[in-house]
PDB file of C-alpha atoms in Angstrom:
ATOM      1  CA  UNK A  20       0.596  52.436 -55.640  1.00 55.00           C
ATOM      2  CA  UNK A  21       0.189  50.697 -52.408  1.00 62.00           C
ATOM      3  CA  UNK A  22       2.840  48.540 -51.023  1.00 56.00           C
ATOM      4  CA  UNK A  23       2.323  44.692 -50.048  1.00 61.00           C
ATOM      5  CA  UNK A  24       5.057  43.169 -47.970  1.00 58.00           C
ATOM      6  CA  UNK A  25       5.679  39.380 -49.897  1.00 56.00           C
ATOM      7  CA  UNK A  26       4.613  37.247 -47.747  1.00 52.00           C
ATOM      8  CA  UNK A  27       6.552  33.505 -48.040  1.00 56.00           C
ATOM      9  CA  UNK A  28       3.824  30.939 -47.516  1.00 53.00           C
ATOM     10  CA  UNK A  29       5.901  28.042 -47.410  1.00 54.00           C
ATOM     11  CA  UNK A  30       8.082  29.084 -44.467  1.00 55.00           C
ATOM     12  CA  UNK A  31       5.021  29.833 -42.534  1.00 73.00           C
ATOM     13  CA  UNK A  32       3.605  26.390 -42.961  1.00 72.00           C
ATOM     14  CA  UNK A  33       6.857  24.665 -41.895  1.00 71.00           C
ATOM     15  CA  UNK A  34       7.130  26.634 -38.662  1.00 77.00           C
ATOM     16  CA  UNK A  35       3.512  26.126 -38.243  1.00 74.00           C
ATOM     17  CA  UNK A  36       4.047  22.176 -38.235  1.00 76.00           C
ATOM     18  CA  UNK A  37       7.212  22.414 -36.315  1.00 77.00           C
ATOM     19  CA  UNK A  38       4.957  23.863 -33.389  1.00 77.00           C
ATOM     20  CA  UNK A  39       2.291  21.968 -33.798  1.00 77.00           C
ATOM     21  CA  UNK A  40       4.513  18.982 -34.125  1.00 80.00           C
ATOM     22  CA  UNK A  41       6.886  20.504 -30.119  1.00 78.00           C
ATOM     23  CA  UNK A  42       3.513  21.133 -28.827  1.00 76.00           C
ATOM     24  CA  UNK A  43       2.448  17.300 -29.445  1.00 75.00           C
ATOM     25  CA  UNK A  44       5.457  15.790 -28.321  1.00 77.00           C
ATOM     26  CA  UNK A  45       5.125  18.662 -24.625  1.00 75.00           C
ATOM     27  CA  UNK A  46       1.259  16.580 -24.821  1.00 68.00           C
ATOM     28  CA  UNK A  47       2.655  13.535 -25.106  1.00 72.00           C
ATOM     29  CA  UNK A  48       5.465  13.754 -22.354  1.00 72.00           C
ATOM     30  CA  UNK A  49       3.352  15.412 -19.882  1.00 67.00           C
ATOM     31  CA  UNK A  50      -0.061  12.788 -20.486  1.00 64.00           C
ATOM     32  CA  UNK A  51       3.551  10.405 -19.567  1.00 64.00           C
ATOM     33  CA  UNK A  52       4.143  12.403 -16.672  1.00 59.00           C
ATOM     34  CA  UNK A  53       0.330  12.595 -15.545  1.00 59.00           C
ATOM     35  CA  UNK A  54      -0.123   8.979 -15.801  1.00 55.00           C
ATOM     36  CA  UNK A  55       3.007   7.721 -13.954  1.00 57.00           C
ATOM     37  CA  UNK A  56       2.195   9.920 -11.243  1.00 57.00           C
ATOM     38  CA  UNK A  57      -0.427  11.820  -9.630  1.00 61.00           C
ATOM     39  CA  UNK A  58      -2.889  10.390 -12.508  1.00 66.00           C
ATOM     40  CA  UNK A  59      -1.922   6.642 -11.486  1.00 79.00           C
ATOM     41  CA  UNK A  60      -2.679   7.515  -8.079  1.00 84.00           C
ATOM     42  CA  UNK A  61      -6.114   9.153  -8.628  1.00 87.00           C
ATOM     43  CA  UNK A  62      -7.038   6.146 -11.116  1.00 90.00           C
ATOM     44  CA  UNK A  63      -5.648   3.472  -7.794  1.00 91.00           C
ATOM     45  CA  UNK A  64      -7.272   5.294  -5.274  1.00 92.00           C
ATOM     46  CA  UNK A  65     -10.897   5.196  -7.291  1.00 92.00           C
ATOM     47  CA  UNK A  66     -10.115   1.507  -7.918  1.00 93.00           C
ATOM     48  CA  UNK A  67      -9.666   0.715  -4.860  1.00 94.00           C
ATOM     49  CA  UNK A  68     -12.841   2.423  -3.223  1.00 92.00           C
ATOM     50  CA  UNK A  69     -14.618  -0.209  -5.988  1.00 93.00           C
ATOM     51  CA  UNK A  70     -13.731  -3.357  -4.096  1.00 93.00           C
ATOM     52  CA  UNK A  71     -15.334  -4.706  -1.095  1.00 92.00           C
ATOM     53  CA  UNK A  72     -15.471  -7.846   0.843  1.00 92.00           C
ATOM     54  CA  UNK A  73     -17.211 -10.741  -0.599  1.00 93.00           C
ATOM     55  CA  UNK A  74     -16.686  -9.217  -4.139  1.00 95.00           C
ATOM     56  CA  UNK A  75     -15.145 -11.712  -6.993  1.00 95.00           C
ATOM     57  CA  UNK A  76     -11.169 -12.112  -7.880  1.00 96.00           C
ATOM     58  CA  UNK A  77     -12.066 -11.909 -11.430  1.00 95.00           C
ATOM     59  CA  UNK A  78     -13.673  -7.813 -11.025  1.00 96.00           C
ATOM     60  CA  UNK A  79     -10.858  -7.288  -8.723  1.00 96.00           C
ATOM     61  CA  UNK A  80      -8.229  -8.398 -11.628  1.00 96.00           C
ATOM     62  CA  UNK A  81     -10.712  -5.961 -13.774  1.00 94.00           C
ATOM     63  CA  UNK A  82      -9.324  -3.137 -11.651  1.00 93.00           C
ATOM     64  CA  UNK A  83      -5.680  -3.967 -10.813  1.00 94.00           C
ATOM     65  CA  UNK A  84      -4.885  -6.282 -13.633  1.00 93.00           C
ATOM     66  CA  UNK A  85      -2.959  -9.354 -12.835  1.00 94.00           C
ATOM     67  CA  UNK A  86      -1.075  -9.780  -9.528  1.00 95.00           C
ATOM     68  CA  UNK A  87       2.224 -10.636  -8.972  1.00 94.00           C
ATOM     69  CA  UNK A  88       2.191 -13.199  -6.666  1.00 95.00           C
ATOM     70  CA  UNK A  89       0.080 -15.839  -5.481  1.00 95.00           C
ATOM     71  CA  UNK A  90       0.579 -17.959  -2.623  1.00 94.00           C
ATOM     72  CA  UNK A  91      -1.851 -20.241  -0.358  1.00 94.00           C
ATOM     73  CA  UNK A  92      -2.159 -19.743   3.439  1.00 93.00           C
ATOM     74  CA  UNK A  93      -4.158 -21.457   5.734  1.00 92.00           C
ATOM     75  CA  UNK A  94      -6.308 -19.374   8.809  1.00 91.00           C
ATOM     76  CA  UNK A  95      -8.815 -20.634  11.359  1.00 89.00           C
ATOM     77  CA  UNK A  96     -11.850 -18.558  10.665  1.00 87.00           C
ATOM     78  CA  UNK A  97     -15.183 -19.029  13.372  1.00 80.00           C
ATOM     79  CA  UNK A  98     -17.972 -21.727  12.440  1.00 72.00           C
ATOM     80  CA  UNK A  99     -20.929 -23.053  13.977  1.00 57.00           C
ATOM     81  CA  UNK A 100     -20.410 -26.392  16.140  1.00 49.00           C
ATOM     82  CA  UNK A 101     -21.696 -29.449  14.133  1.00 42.00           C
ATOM     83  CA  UNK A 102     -22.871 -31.576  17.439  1.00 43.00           C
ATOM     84  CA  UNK A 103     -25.723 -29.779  20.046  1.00 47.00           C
ATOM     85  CA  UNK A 104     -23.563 -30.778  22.858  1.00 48.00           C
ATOM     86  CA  UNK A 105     -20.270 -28.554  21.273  1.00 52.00           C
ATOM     87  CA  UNK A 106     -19.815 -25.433  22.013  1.00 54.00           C
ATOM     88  CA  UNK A 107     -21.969 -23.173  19.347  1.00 58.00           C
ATOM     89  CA  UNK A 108     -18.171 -21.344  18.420  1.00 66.00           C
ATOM     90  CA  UNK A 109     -15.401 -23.223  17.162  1.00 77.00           C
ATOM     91  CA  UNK A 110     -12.217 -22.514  14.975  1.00 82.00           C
ATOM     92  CA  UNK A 111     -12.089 -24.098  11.787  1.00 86.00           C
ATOM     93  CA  UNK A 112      -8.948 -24.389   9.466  1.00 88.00           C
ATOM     94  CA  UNK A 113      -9.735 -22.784   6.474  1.00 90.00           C
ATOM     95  CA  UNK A 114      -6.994 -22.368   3.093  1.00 93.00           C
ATOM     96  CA  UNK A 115      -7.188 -19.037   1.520  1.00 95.00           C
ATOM     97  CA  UNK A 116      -4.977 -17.832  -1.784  1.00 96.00           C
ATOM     98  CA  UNK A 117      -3.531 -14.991  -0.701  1.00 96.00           C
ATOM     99  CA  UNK A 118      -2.595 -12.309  -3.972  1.00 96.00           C
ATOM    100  CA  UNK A 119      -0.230  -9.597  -4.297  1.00 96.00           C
ATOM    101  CA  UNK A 120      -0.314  -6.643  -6.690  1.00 96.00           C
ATOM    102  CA  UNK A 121       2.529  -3.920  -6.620  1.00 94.00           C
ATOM    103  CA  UNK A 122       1.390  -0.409  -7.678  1.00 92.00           C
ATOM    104  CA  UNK A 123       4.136   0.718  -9.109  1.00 86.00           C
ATOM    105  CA  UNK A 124       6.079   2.603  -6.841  1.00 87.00           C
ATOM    106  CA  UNK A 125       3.588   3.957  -4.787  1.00 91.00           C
ATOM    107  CA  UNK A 126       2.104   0.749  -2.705  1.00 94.00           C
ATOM    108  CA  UNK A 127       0.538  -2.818  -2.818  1.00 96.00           C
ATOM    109  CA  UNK A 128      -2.922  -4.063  -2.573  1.00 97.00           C
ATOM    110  CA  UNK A 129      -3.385  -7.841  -1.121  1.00 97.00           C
ATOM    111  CA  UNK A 130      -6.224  -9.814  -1.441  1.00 97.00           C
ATOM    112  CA  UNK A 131      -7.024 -12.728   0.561  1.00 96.00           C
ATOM    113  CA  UNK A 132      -9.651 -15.382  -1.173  1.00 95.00           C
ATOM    114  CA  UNK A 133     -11.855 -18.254   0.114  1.00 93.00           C
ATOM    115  CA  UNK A 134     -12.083 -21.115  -2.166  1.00 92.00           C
ATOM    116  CA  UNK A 135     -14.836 -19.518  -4.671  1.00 93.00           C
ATOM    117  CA  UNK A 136     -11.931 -17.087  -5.317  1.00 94.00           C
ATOM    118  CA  UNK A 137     -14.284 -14.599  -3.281  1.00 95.00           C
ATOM    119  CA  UNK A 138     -12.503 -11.797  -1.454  1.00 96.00           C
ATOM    120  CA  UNK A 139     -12.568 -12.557   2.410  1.00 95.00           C
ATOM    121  CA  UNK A 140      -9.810  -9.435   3.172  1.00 95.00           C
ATOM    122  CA  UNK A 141      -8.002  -7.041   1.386  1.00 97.00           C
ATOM    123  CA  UNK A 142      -4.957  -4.332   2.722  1.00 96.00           C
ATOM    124  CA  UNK A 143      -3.783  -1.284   1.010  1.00 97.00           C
ATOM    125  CA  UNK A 144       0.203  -0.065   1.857  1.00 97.00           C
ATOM    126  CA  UNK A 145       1.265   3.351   0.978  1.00 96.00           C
ATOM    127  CA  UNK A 146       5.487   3.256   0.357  1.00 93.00           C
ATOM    128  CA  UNK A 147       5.480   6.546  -1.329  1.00 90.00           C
ATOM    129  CA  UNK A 148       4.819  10.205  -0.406  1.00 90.00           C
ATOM    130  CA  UNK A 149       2.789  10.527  -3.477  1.00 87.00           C
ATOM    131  CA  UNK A 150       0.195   8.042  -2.570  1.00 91.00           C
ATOM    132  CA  UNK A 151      -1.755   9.167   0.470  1.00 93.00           C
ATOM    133  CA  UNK A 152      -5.255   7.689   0.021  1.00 93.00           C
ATOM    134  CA  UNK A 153      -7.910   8.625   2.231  1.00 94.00           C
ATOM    135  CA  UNK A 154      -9.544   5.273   3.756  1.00 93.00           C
ATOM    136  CA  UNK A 155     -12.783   5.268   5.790  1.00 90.00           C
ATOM    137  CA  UNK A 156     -12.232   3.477   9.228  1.00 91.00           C
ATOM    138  CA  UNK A 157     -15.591   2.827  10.048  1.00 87.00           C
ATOM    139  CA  UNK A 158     -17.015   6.337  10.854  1.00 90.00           C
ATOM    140  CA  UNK A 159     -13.467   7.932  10.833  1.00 92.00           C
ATOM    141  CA  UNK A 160     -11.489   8.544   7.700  1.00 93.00           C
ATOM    142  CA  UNK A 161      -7.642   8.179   8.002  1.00 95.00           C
ATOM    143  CA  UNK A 162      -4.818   9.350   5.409  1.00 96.00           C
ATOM    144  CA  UNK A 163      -2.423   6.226   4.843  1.00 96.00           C
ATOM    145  CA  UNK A 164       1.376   7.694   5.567  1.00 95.00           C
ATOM    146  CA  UNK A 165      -0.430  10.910   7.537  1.00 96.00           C
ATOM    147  CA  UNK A 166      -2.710   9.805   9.881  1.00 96.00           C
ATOM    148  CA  UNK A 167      -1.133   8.418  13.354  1.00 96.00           C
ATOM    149  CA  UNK A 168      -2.501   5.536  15.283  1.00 95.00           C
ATOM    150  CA  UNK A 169      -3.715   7.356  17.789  1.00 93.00           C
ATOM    151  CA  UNK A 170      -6.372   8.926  15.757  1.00 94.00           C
ATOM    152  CA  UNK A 171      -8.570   6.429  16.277  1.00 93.00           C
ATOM    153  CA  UNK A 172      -9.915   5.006  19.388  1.00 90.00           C
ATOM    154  CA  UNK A 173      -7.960   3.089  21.367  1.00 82.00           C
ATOM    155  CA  UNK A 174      -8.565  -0.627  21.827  1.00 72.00           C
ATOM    156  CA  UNK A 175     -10.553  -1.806  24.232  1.00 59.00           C
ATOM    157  CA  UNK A 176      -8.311  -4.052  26.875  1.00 53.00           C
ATOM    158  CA  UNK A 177     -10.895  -7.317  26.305  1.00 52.00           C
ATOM    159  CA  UNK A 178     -10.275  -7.004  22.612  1.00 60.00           C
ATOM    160  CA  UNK A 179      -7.553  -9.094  20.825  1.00 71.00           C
ATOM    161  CA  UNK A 180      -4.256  -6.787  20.362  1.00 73.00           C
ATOM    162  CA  UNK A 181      -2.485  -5.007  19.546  1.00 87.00           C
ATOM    163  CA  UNK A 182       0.183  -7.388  17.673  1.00 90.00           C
ATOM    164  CA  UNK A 183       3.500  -6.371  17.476  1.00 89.00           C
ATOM    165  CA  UNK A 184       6.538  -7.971  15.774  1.00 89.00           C
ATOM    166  CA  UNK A 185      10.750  -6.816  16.482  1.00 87.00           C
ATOM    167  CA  UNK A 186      13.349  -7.980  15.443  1.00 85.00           C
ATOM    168  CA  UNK A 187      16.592  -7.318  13.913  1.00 86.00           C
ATOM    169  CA  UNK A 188      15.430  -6.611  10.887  1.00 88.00           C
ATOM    170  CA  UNK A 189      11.824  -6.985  10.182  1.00 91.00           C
ATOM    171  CA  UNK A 190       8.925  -5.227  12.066  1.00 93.00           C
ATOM    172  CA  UNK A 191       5.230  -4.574  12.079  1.00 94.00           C
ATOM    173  CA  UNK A 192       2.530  -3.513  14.388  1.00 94.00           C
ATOM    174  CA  UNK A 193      -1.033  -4.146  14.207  1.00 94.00           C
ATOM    175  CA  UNK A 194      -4.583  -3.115  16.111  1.00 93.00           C
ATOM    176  CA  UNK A 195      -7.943  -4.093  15.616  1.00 92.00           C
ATOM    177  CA  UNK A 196     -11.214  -1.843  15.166  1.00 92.00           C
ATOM    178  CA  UNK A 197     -14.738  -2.920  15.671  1.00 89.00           C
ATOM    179  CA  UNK A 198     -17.637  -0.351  14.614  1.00 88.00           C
ATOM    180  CA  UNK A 199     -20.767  -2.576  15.046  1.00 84.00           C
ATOM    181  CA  UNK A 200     -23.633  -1.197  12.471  1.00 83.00           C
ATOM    182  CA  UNK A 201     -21.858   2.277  11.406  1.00 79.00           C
ATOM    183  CA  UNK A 202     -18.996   0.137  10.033  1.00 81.00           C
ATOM    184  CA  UNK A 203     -21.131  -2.230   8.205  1.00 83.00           C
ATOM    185  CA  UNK A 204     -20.168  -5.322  10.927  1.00 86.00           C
ATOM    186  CA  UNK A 205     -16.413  -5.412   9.397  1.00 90.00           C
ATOM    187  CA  UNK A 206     -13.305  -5.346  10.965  1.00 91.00           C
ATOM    188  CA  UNK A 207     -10.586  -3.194  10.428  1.00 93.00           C
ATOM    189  CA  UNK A 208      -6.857  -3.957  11.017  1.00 94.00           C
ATOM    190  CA  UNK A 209      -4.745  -0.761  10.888  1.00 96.00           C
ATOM    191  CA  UNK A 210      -0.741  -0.092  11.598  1.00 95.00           C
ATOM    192  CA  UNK A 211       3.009   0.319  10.511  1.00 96.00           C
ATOM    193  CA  UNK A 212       4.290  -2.537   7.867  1.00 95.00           C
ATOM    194  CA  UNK A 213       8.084  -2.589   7.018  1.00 94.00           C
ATOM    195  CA  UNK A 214       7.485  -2.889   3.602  1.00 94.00           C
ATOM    196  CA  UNK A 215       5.612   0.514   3.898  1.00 94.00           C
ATOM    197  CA  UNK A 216       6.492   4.048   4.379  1.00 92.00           C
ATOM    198  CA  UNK A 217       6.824   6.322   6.723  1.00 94.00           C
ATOM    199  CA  UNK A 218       8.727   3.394   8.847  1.00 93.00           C
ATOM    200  CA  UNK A 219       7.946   3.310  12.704  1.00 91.00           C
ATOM    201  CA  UNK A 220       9.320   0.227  14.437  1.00 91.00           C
ATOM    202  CA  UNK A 221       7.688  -0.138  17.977  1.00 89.00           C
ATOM    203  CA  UNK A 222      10.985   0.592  20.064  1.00 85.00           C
ATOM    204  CA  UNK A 223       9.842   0.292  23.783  1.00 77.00           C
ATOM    205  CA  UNK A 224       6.221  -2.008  23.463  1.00 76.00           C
ATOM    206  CA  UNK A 225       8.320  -5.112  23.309  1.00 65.00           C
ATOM    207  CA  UNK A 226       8.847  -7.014  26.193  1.00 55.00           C
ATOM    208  CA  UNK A 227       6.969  -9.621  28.491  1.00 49.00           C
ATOM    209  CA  UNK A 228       4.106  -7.467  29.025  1.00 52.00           C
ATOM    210  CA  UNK A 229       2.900  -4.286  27.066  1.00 61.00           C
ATOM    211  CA  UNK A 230       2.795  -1.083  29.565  1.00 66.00           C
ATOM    212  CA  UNK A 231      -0.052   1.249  28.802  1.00 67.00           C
ATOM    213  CA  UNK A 232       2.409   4.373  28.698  1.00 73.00           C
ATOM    214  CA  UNK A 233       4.685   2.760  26.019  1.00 82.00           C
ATOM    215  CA  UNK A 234       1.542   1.898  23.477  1.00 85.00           C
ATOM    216  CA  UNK A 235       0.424   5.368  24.088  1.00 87.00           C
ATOM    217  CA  UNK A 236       3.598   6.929  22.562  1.00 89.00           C
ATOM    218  CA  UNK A 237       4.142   4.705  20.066  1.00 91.00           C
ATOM    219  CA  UNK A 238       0.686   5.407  19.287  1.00 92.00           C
ATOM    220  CA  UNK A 239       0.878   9.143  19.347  1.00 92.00           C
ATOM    221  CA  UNK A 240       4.309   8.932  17.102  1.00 92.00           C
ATOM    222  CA  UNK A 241       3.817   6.079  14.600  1.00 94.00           C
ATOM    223  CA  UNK A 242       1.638   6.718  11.595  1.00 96.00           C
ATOM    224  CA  UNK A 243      -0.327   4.515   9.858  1.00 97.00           C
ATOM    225  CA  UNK A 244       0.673   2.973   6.363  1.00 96.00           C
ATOM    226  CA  UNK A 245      -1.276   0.087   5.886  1.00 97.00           C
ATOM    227  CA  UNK A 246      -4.676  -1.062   6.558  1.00 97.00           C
ATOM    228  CA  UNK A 247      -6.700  -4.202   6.139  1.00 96.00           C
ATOM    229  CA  UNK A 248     -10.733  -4.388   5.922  1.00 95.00           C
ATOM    230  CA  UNK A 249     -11.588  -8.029   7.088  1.00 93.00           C
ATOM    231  CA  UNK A 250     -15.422  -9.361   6.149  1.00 84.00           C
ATOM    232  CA  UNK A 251     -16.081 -12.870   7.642  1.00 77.00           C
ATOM    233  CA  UNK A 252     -15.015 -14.028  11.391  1.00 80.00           C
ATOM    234  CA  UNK A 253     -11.169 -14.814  10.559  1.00 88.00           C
ATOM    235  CA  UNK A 254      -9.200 -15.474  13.676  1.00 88.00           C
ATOM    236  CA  UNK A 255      -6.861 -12.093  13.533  1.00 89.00           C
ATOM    237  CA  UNK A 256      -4.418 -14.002  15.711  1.00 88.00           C
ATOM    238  CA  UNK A 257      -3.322 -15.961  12.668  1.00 85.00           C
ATOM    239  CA  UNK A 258      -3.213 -13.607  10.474  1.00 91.00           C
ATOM    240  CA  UNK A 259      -1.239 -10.391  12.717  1.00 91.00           C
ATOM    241  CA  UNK A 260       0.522  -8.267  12.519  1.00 91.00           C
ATOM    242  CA  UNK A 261       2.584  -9.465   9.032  1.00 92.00           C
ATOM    243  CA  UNK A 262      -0.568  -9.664   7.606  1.00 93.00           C
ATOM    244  CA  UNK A 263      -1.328  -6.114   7.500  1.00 95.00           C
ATOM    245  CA  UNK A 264       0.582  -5.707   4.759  1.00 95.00           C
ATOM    246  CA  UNK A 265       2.642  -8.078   2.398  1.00 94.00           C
ATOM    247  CA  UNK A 266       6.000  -9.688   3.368  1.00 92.00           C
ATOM    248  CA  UNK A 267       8.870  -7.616   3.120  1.00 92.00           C
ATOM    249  CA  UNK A 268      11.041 -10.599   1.814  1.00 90.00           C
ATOM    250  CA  UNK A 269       9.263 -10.683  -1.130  1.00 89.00           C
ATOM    251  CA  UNK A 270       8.481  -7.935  -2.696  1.00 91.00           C
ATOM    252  CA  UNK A 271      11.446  -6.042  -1.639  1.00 85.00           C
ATOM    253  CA  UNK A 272      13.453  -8.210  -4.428  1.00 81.00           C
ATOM    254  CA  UNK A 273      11.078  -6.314  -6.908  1.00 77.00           C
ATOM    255  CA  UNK A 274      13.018  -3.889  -8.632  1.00 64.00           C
ATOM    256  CA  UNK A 275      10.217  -1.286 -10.161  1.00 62.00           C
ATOM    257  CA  UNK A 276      12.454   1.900 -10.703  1.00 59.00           C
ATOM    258  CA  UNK A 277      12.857   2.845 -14.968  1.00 55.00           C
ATOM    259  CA  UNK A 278      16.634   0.956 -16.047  1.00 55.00           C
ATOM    260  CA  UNK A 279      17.416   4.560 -16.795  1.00 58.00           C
ATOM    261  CA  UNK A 280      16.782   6.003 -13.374  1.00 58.00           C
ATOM    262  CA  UNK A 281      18.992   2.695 -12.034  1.00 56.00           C
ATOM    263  CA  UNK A 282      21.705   3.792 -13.902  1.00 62.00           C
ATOM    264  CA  UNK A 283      21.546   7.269 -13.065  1.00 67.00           C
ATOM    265  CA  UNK A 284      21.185   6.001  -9.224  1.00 63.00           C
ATOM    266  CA  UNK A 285      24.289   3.774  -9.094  1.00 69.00           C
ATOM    267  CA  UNK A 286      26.430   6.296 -11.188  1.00 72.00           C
ATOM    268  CA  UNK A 287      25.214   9.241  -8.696  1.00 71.00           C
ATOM    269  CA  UNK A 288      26.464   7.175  -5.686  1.00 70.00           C
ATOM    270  CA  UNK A 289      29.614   5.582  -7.386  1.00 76.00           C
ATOM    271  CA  UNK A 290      30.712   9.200  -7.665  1.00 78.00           C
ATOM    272  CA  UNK A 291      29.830  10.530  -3.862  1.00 78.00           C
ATOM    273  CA  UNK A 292      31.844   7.512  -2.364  1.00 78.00           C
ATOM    274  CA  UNK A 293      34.536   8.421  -4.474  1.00 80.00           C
ATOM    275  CA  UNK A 294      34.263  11.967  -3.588  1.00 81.00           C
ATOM    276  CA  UNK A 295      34.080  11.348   0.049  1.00 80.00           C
ATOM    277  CA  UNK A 296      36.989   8.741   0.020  1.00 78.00           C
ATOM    278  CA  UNK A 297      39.172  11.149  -1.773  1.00 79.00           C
ATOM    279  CA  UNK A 298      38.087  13.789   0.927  1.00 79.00           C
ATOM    280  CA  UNK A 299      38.669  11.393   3.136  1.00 77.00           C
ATOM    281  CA  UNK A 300      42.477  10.668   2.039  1.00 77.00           C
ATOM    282  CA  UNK A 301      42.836  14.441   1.792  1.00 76.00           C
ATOM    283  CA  UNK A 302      41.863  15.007   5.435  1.00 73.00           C
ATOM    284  CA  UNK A 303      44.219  12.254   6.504  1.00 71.00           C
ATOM    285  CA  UNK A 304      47.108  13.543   4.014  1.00 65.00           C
TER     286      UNK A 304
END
């Protein structure tokens, strides 16, 4: 008579849904992981390629969701002269809403509107190593957080800029880009923001006048982390360089870090200043 080994159905099914049930939850925290992450930046960087100049707020807002500030801000933006006996170019005081959106950790995107709530400019900041979005520059294409300023071409010395800004705490550098046809007639602002990453403040351009030599090596060293695509004539002089990117001040005060990684933070550094102090007493003992 042949033997056949019992077989206990019953346990089987349990482990069976026990796995099934570990392999789910592995899903579930990794789709998590994916999402926070490197999927979050592939689904920003796509989003962003989507917007334009001229486009609406409301199909931005379809792409970014709400933003987290809103402020107005007047600029002077070129017009035609109303009399025949004007000049045919004159600066005109224009109010646009300026909006703020904060992508999680990884950047911000800033939009600046005209009254129609149509997008005049827009800037993208990278603040994290994991967001390095490739942005077309006219006919170059750049890597925010990669790419340095010297790159691209350097500006020509009857254009406007570069703008700097130094002080004792804030920074920023700007430069201006002009493409003609191959860059669709936009402008493009590029440079280092404070409230961006990497940080490059522009030690050595400050001063009464701006020597060629120092803009050269600031250029060569300091990479770009922000950008700004402007449509319509908008006096850059107003707007440069803090405009490249949105004001330290106020989003810095943002705290977008999990409570749990807070937490884990402040208890991690509560104990290494303890450590060293007690080091400390022990090297003075």
């Amino acid at each position: 008579m042949p033997f056949s080994p019992v077989v206990d159905t019953k346990l089987n099914v349990w482990t069976l849904a026990a796995v099934l049930t570990a392999l789910y939850g592995l899903y579930g925290i990794a789709r998590g992981w994916w999402h926070a992450s490197l999927g979050k930046r592939r689904r920003l960087i796509r989003a962003y390629r989507r917007i334009a100049p001229y486009v609406r707020h409301d199909y931005v807002t379809e792409q970014f969701g709400e933003p987290a500030w809103l402020h107005k801000r007047t600029v002077r933006m070129y017009g035609s002269g109303a009399e025949e006996d004007e000049s045919p170019v004159v600066l005109e005081d224009v109010e646009l809403t300026v909006r703020t959106w904060p992508l999680g950790l990884l950047g911000y995107l800033v939009t600046w509107c005209n009254e129609h709530d149509e997008v005049l400019m827009y800037s993208l900041t990278t603040r994290s190593r994991l967001f390095r979005p490739r942005v077309s520059i006219g006919p170059h294409r750049i890597t925010l957080g990669r790419t340095p300023l010297s790159a691209l071409p350097s500006t020509a010395p009857e254009d406007d800029g570069p703008w700097h800004a130094l002080g004792a705490r804030r920074f920023s550098y700007a430069e201006q880009h002009y493409y003609g046809n191959p860059g669709g007639y936009l402008r493009w602002a590029v440079g280092v923001s404070d409230a961006g990453s990497p940080l490059a403040p522009p030690i050595g351009c400050q001063g009464d006048s701006w020597a060629a030599e120092d803009v050269a090596a600031y250029r060569r060293a300091a990479r770009i982390n922000s950008v700004l695509i402007v449509g319509p004539a908008i006096n850059l002089e107003d707007v440069l360089p803090r405009g490249i990117a949105p004001d330290l001040d106020t989003v810095r005060l943002l705290e977008l870090r999990h409570p749990a990684r807070v937490a884990l933070a402040s208890r991690y550094h509560s104990a290494r200043r303890a450590i060293e102090q007690r080091m400390t007493r022990s090297k003075s003992a």
